[in-house]
Amino acid sequence: GWYIGPFAMYVSAEGKDDITSDTAKATGTIIGALFGYGWFWNSFNMMLGLGFQSYNINAEATTTVDFDSVNRTGAAFEWTIGWAF
């Protein structure tokens, strides 16, 4: 049957260069929604969906490399298969 699947994620990453002691950190959110259809049989299922997602990632670093924030909206795609046993 048909489905609507909203989603939201929080992401975070940190890193440190042991030689130069430079550090970097990025945090942000990803939100979106998928619209699709699911097929279900006795022991097998498949989902197929399309939608959108929006990224808002902020980065900072103690280095000479220039880091920018990422704010993008784009397409989202889902294709999943599963077996029950």
Short mmCIF file of C-alpha atoms in Angstrom, two decimals:
data_model
loop_
_atom_site.label_atom_id
_atom_site.label_comp_id
_atom_site.label_asym_id
_atom_site.label_seq_id
_atom_site.Cartn_x
_atom_site.Cartn_y
_atom_site.Cartn_z
CA GLY A 1 0.00 0.00 0.00
CA TRP A 2 0.83 3.68 -0.13
CA TYR A 3 2.91 5.31 2.61
CA ILE A 4 4.25 8.69 3.74
CA GLY A 5 7.47 8.59 5.73
CA PRO A 6 8.75 11.81 7.33
CA PHE A 7 12.23 11.67 8.86
CA ALA A 8 14.61 13.82 10.88
CA MET A 9 18.24 13.20 11.83
CA TYR A 10 20.88 14.95 13.92
CA VAL A 11 24.47 14.43 12.77
CA SER A 12 27.75 15.21 14.52
CA ALA A 13 31.40 14.50 13.71
CA GLU A 14 34.71 15.56 15.26
CA GLY A 15 38.31 15.04 14.28
CA LYS A 16 41.82 15.94 15.43
CA ASP A 17 45.16 15.84 13.62
CA ASP A 18 47.68 14.36 16.09
CA ILE A 19 50.64 16.00 14.34
CA THR A 20 49.39 19.60 13.99
CA SER A 21 46.73 19.47 16.74
CA ASP A 22 44.21 20.99 14.31
CA THR A 23 40.62 20.12 15.16
CA ALA A 24 37.39 20.11 13.21
CA LYS A 25 33.76 19.67 14.18
CA ALA A 26 30.54 19.51 12.17
CA THR A 27 26.97 19.32 13.42
CA GLY A 28 23.63 19.64 11.75
CA THR A 29 20.20 18.36 10.89
CA ILE A 30 18.65 16.53 7.98
CA ILE A 31 14.88 16.53 7.52
CA GLY A 32 12.66 15.24 4.75
CA ALA A 33 9.84 13.01 3.68
CA LEU A 34 9.36 10.02 1.41
CA PHE A 35 6.19 9.12 -0.47
CA GLY A 36 5.93 5.67 -1.92
CA TYR A 37 4.35 2.29 -2.28
CA GLY A 38 5.02 -1.02 -0.54
CA TRP A 39 4.39 -4.52 -1.83
CA PHE A 40 3.96 -7.31 0.72
CA TRP A 41 3.84 -11.06 0.08
CA ASN A 42 4.04 -14.06 2.45
CA SER A 43 7.76 -13.83 3.21
CA PHE A 44 9.00 -11.01 0.94
CA ASN A 45 8.40 -7.27 0.80
CA MET A 46 9.61 -4.33 -1.27
CA MET A 47 9.30 -0.56 -0.76
CA LEU A 48 9.83 2.10 -3.43
CA GLY A 49 9.65 5.81 -2.62
CA LEU A 50 10.62 9.31 -3.72
CA GLY A 51 10.71 12.54 -1.76
CA PHE A 52 12.88 15.42 -0.62
CA GLN A 53 15.46 16.12 2.04
CA SER A 54 17.02 19.30 3.40
CA TYR A 55 20.52 19.50 4.90
CA ASN A 56 21.72 22.16 7.34
CA ILE A 57 25.31 21.32 8.40
CA ASN A 58 27.61 23.75 10.23
CA ALA A 59 31.37 23.19 10.32
CA GLU A 60 34.16 24.84 12.29
CA ALA A 61 37.87 24.14 12.54
CA THR A 62 41.13 25.37 14.06
CA THR A 63 43.09 25.23 10.82
CA THR A 64 43.89 27.36 7.80
CA VAL A 65 41.51 25.28 5.67
CA ASP A 66 38.29 27.17 4.99
CA PHE A 67 35.16 25.31 6.12
CA ASP A 68 31.69 26.39 5.04
CA SER A 69 28.23 25.50 6.16
CA VAL A 70 26.15 23.30 3.88
CA ASN A 71 22.51 24.18 3.35
CA ARG A 72 20.96 22.15 0.54
CA THR A 73 17.63 20.70 -0.48
CA GLY A 74 17.46 17.78 -2.85
CA ALA A 75 15.78 14.58 -3.88
CA ALA A 76 15.49 11.50 -1.67
CA PHE A 77 15.06 7.94 -2.95
CA GLU A 78 14.22 4.68 -1.19
CA TRP A 79 14.29 1.12 -2.49
CA THR A 80 14.25 -1.59 0.14
CA ILE A 81 13.62 -5.30 0.04
CA GLY A 82 13.14 -7.72 2.91
CA TRP A 83 12.52 -11.33 3.74
CA ALA A 84 10.76 -12.75 6.76
CA PHE A 85 11.72 -16.22 7.92
#
